[in-house]
Short mmCIF file of C-alpha atoms and ligand atoms in Angstrom, two decimals:
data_model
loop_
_atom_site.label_atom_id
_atom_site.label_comp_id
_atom_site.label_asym_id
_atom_site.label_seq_id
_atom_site.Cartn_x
_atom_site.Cartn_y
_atom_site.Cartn_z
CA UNK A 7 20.99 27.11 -0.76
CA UNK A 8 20.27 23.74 -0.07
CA UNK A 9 19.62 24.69 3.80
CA UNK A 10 17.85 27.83 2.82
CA UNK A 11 15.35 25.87 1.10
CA UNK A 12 14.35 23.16 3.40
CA UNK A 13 14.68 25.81 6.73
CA UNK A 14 12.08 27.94 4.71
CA UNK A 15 9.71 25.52 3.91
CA UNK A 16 6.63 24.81 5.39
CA UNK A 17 6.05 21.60 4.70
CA UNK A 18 6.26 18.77 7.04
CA UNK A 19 9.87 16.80 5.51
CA UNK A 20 12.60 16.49 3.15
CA UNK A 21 13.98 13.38 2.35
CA UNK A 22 17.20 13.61 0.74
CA UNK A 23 19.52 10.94 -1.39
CA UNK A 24 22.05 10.92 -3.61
CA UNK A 25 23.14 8.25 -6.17
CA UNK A 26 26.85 7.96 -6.78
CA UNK A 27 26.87 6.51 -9.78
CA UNK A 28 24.71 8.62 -11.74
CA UNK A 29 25.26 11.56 -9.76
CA UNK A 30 21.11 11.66 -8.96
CA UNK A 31 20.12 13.73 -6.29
CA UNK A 32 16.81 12.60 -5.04
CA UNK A 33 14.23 14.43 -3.23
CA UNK A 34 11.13 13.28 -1.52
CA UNK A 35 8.82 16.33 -0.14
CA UNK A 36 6.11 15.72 2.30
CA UNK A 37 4.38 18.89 2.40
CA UNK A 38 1.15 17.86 4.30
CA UNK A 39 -0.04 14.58 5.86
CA UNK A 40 -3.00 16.95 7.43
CA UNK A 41 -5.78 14.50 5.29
CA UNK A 42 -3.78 11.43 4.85
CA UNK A 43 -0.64 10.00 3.56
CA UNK A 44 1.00 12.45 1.26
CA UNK A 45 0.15 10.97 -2.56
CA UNK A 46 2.43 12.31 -5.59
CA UNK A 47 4.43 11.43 -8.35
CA UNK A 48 7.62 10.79 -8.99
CA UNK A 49 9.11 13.00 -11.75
CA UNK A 50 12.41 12.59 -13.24
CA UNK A 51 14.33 15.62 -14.96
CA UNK A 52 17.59 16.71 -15.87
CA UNK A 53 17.85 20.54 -13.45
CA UNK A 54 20.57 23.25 -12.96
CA UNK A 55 20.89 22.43 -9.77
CA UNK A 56 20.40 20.62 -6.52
CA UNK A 57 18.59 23.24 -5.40
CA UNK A 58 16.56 23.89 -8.37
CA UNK A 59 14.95 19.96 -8.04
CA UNK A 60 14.69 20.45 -4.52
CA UNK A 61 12.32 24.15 -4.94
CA UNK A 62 10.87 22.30 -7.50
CA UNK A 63 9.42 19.44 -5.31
CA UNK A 64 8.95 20.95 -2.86
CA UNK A 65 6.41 23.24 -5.03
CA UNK A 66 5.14 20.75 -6.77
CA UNK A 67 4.37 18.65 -3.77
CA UNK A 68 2.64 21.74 -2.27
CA UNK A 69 0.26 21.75 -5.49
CA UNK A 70 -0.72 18.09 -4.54
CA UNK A 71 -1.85 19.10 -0.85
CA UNK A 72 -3.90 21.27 -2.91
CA UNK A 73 -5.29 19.09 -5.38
CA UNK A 74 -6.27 15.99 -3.15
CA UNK A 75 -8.04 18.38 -0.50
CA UNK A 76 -9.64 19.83 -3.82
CA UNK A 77 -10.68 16.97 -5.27
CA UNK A 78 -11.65 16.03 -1.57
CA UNK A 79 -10.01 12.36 -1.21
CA UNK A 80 -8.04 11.56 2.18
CA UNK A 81 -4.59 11.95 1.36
CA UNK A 82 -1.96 14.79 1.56
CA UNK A 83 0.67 16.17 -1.01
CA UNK A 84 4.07 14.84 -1.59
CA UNK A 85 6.26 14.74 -4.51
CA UNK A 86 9.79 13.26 -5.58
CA UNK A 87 11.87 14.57 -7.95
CA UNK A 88 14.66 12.61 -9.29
CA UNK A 89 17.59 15.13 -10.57
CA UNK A 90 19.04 13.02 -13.11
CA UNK A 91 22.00 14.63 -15.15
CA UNK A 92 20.73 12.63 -18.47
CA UNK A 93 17.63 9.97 -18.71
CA UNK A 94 18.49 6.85 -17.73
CA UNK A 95 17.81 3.84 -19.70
CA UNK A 96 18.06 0.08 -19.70
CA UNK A 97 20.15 -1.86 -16.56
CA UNK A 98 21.39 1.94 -15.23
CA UNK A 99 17.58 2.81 -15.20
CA UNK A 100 16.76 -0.31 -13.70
CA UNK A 101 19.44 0.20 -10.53
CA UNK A 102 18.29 3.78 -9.98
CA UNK A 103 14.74 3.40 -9.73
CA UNK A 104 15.62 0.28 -7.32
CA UNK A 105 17.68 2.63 -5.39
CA UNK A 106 14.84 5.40 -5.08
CA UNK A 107 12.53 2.53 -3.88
CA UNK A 108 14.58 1.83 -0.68
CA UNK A 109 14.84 5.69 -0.35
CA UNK A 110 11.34 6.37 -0.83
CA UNK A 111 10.26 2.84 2.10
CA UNK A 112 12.08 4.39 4.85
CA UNK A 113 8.79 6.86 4.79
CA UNK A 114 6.25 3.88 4.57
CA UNK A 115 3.03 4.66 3.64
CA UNK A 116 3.17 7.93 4.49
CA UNK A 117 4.94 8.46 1.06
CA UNK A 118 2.52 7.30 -1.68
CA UNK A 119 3.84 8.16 -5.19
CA UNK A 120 3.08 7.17 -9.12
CA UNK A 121 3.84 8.28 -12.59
CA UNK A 122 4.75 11.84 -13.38
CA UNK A 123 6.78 13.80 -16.16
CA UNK A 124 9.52 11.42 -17.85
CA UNK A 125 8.08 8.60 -15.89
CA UNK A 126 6.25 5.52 -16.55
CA UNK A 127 3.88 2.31 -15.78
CA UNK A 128 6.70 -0.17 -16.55
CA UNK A 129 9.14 2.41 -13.88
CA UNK A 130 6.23 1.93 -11.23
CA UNK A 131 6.62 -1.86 -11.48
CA UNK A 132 10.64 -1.19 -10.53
CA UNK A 133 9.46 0.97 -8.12
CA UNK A 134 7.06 -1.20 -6.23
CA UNK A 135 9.73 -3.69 -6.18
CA UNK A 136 11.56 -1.85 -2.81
CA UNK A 137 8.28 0.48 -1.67
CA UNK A 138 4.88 -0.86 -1.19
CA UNK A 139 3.10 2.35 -2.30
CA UNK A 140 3.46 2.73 -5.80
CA UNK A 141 0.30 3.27 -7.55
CA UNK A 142 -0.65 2.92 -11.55
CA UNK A 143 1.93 0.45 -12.20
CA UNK A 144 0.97 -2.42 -15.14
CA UNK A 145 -2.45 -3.66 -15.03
CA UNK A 146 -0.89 -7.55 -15.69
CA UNK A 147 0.98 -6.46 -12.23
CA UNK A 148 -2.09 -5.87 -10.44
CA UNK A 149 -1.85 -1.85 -10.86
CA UNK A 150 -4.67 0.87 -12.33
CA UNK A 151 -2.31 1.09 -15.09
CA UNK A 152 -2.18 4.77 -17.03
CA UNK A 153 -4.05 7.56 -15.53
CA UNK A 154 -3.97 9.55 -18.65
CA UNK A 155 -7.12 9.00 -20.33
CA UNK A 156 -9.44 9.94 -16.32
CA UNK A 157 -7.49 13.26 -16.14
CA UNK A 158 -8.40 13.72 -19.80
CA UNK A 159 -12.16 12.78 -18.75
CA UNK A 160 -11.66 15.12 -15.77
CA UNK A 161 -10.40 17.53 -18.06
CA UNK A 162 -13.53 17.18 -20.28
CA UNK A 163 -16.04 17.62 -17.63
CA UNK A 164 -13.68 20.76 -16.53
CA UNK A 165 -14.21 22.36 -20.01
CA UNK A 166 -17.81 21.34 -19.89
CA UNK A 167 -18.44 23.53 -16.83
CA UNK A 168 -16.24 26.33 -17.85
CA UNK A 169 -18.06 26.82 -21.23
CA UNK A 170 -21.23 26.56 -19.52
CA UNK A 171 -20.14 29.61 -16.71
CA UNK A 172 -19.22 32.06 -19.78
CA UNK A 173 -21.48 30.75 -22.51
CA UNK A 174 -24.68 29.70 -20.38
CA UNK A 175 -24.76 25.89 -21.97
CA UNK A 176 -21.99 23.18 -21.35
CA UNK A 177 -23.01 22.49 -25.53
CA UNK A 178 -19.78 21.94 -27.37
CA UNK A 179 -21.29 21.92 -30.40
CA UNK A 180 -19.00 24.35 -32.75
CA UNK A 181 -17.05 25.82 -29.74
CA UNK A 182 -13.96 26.23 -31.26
CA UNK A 183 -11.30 24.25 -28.79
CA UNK A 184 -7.47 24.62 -29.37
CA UNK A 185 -5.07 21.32 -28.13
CA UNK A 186 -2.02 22.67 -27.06
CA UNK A 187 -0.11 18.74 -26.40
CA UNK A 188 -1.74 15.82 -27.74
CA UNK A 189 -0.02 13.41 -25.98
CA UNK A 190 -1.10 11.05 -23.58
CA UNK A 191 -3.67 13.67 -22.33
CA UNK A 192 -4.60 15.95 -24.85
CA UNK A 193 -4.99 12.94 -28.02
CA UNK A 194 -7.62 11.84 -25.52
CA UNK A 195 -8.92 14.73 -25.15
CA UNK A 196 -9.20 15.71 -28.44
CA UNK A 197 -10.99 12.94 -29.38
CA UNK A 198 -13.88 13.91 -27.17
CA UNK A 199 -14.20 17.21 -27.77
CA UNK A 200 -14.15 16.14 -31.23
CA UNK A 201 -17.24 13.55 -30.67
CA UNK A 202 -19.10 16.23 -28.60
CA UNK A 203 -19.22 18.71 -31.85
CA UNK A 204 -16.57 20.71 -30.83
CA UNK A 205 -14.15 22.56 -33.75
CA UNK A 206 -11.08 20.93 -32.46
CA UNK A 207 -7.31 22.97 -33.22
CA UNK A 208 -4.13 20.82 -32.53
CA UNK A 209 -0.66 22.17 -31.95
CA UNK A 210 1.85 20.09 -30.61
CA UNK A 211 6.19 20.54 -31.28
CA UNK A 212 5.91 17.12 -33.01
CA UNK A 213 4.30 17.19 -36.16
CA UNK A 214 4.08 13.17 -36.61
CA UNK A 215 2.23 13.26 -33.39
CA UNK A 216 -0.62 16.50 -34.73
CA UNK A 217 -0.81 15.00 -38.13
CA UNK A 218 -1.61 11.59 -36.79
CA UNK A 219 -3.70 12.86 -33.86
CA UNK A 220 -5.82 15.44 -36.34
CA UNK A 221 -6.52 12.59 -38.89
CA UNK A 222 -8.05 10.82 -36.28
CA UNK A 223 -10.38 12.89 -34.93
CA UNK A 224 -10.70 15.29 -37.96
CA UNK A 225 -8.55 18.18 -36.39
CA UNK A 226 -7.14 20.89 -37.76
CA UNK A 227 -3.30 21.37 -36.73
CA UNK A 228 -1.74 24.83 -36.47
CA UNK A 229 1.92 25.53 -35.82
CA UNK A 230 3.03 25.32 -32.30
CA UNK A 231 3.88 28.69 -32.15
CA UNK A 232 0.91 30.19 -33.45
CA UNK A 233 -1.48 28.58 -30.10
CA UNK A 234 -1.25 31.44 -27.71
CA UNK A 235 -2.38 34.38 -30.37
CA UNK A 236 -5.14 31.82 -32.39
CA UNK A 237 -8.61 32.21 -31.84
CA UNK A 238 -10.64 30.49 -30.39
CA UNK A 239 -13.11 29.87 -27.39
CA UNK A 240 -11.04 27.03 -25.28
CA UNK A 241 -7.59 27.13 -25.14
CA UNK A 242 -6.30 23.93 -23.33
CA UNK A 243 -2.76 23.53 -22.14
CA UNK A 244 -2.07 20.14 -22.06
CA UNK A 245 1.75 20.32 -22.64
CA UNK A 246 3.93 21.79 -20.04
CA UNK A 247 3.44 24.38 -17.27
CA UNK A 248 4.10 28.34 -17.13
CA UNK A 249 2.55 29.14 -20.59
CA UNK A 250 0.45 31.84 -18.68
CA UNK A 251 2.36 35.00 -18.28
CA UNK A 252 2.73 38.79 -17.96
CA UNK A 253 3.70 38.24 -21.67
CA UNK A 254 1.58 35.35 -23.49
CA UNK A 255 -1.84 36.58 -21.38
CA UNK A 256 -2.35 40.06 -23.59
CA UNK A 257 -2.06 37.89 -26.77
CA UNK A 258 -4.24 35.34 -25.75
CA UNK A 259 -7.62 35.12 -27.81
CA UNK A 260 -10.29 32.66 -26.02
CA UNK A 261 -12.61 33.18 -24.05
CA UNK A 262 -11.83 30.63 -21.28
CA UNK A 263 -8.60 28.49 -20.33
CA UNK A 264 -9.41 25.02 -19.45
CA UNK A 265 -6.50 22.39 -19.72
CA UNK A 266 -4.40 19.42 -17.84
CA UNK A 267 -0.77 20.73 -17.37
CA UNK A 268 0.62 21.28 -14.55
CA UNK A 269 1.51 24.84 -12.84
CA UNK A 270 0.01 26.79 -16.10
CA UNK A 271 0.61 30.06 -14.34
CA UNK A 272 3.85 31.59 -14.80
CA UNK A 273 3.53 33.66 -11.16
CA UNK A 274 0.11 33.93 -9.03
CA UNK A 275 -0.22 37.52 -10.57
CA UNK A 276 -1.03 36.06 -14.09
CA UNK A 277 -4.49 34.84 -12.18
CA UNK A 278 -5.06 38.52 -11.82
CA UNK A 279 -3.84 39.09 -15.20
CA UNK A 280 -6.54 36.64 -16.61
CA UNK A 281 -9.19 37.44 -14.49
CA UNK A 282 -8.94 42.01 -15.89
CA UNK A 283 -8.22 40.29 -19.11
CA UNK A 284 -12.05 38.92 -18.82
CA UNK A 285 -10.62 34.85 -19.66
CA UNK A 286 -11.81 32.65 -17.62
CA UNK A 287 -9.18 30.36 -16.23
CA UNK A 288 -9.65 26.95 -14.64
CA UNK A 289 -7.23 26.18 -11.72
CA UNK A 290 -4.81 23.31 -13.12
CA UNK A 291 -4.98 21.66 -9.50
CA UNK A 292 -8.46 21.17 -10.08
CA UNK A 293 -9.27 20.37 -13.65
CA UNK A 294 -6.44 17.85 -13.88
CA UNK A 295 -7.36 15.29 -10.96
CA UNK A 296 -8.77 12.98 -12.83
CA UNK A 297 -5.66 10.87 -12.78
CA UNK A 298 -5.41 11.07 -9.27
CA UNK A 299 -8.89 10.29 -8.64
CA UNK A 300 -8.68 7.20 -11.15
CA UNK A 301 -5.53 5.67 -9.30
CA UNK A 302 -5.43 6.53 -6.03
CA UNK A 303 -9.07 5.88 -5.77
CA UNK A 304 -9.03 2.62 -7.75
CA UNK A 305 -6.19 1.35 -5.61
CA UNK A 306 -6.50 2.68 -1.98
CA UNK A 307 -9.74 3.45 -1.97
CA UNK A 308 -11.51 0.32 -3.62
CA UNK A 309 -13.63 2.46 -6.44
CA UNK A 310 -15.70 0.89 -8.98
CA UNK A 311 -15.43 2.08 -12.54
CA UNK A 312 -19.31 3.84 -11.90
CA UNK A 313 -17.75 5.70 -8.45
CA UNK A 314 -14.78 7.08 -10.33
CA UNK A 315 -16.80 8.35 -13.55
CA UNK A 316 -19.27 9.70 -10.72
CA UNK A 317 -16.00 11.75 -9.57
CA UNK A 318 -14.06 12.64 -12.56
CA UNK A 319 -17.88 15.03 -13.62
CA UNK A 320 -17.36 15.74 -10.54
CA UNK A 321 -14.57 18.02 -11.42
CA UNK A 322 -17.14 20.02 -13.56
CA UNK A 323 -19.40 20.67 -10.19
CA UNK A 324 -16.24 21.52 -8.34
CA UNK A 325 -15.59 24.63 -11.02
CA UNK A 326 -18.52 25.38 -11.18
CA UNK A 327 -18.91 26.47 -7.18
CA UNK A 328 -15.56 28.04 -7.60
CA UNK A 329 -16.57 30.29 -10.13
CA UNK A 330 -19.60 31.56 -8.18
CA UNK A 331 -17.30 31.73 -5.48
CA UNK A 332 -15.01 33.94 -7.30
CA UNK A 333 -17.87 35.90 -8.53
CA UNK A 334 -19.51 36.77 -5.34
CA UNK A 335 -16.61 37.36 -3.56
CA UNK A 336 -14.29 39.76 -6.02
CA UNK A 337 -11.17 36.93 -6.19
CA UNK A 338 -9.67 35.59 -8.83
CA UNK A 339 -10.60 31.06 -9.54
CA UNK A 340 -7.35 30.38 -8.52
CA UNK A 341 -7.64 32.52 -5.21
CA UNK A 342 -11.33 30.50 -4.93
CA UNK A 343 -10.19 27.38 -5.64
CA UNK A 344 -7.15 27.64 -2.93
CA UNK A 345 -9.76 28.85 -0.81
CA UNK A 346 -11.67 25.69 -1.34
CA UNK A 347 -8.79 23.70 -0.38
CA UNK A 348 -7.41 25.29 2.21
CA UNK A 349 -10.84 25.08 3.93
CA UNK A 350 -11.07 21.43 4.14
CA UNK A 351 -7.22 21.36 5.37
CA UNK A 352 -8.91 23.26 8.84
P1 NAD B 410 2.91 13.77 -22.68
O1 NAD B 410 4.37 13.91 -22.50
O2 NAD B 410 2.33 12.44 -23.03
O3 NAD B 410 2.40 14.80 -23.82
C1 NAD B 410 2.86 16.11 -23.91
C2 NAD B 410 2.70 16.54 -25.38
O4 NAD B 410 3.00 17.94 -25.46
C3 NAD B 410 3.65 15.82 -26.34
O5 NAD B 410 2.93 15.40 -27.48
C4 NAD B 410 4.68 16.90 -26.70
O6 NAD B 410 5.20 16.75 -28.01
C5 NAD B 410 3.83 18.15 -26.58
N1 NAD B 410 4.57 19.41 -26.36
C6 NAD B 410 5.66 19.61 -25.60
N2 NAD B 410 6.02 20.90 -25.63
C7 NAD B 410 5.12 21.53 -26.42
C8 NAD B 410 4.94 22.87 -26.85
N3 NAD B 410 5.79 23.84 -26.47
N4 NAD B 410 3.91 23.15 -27.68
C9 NAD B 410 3.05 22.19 -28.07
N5 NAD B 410 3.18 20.90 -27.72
C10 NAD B 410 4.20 20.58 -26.90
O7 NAD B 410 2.26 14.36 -21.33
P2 NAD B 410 0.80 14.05 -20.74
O8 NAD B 410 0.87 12.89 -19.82
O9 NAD B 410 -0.20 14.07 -21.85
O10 NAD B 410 0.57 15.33 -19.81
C11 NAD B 410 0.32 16.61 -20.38
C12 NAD B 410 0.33 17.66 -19.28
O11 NAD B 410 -0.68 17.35 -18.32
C13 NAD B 410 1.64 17.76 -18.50
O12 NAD B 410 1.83 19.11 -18.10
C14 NAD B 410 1.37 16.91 -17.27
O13 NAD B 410 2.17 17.32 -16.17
C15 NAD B 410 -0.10 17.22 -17.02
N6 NAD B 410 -0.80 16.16 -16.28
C16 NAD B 410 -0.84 14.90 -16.77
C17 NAD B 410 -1.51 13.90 -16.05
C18 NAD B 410 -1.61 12.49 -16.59
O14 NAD B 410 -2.42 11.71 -16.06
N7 NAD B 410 -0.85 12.11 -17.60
C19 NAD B 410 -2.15 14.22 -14.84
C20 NAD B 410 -2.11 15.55 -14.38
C21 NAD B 410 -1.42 16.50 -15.10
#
């Protein structure tokens, strides 16, 4: 399977290791170093297989090709995925992450990773102890620190553009928004579509977290299992990925999807779905760069605070030519904003 995988593939390497005593299997995918060094996280996860982390990453690192030549910065997709049978903590943390340093320097800078799902600022630091490009670790360590709260400015701007394509004004002003995650994201989030007028909704699978996040911003919360039939005009996905399908799209009551996770679409058909269901949907890869932009262009690229708030609206002009692009040309945003990518790979 294993073989199957990485014969198929057509991305540019596989790096493969495999940590004894925690039985991790580790994965590095370069998919394209076309623009630059391939730039992506490092995501840690317990999988049913080898084989499973390994399509993972290798997807996932595809998405990032995708989402720097979107967001139009000089660097290429990778991604690592760290198949760990349980989470790690403490000194067994600590020795793994050390280990997937000196995997990840063989590749040099051509391998250019940070913070993803079940991964942190304080497991960058580890990190950049063995590989020299680690980006977003501690700001006392000379890093860009979290890159939550730029994607959830990106993210912002996104929704600003979408609501102006179906409504005709980028106003938030009673537009009825609904949270789905309000964690490091979405609580930021939240909060500014809450200052910009908007009627915010909250759900979120811990209730501590919705209560605490809706007193703050004067939220309402609705059960987490209620957020794909509620109405409203935004729904925002800012949990986890795949909440798009062939069976949540027909129940889905918004006008527009606009949100940070990552992979939101189930299959690429569910584009199509969205697109006859009349919803609006903005392509994850390019409402949720924000993060990228912050670090990666913080870090490598020397940006000053103005250049990257310049960038994350940015995001809002970006969705806004993909729309008219999928308007004039009969294809679904997703299809558009691939388009838009794939044209600056040449
Ligand atoms: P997080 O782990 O801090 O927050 C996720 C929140 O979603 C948590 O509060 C969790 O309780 C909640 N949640 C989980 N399952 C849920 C469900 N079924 N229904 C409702 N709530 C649920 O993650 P984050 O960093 O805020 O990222 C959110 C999403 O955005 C992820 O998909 C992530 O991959 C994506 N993303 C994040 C960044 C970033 O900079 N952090 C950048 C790009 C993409």
């Amino acid at each position: 399977m294993l073989e199957e995988l990485i014969r198929s593939w057509d991305g540019e390497q596989v790096v493969v290791g495999f940590d004894a005593p925690t039985g991790t299997w580790m994965f590095v995918c370069i998919h394209s170093t076309k623009r630059g060094p391939a730039g992506g996280g490092t995501r840690m996860k317990m999988y049913a297989s080898p084989a499973a982390a390994l399509e993972d990453a290798m997807r996932l690192s595809e998405a990032m090709t995708l989402k720097m030549a979107a967001a139009d910065v000089s660097f290429g997709g990778g991604k690592a995925v760290l198949a760990v049978p349980s989470l790690p903590e403490g000194a067994e943390r600590r020795r793994l992450l050390l280990r997937y340093g000196e995997l990840a320097a063989t590749l040099g800078a051509t391998f250019q990773t940070g913070p993803d799902v079940n991964t942190t600022t304080a497991d960058m630091d580890v990190i950049a102890e063995r590989h020299s490009y680690v980006f977003c670790r501690s700001e006392d360590r000379g890093g860009s620190g979290d890159p939550g709260p730029s994607t959830a400015r990106g993210v912002f701007h996104g929704i600003r553009a979408t609501v102006s394509h179906v409504f005709g004004s980028p106003d938030l002003d009673g537009r009825v928004v609904l949270v789905q995650g309000v964690g490091d994201v979405g609580a930021r989030l939240a909060e500014q579509l809450a200052e910009a007028g908007a009627r915010v909704l909250i759900a979120d699978i811990d209730p501590q977290r919705a209560d605490a996040v809706a007193g703050r911003v004067g939220a309402e919360v609705i059960p987490p299992d209620e957020a794909i039939g509620t109405e409203c005009d935004v729904y925002a996905p800012c949990a986890l990925g795949g909440t798009l399908n062939a069976e949540t799209i027909p129940s889905l009551r918004c006008r527009l999807v606009a949100g940070s996770a990552n992979n939101q679409l189930a299959e690429r058909e569910d584009a199509v779905r969205l697109h006859e269901a009349g919803i609006l949907y903005a392509p994850d890869f390019v409402i949720n760069a924000g993060g990228v932009l912050y670090s990666w262009g913080t870090e490598s690229l020397h940006w000053d605070r103005e250049t990257v708030e310049t960038r994350l609206a940015g995001i809002g002009g970006t969705l806004a030519a993909i729309y008219r692009n999928s308007e004039s040309e009969g294809i679904t945003t997703e299809e558009a904003a691939e388009r838009l990518a794939l044209a600056r790979l040449g």
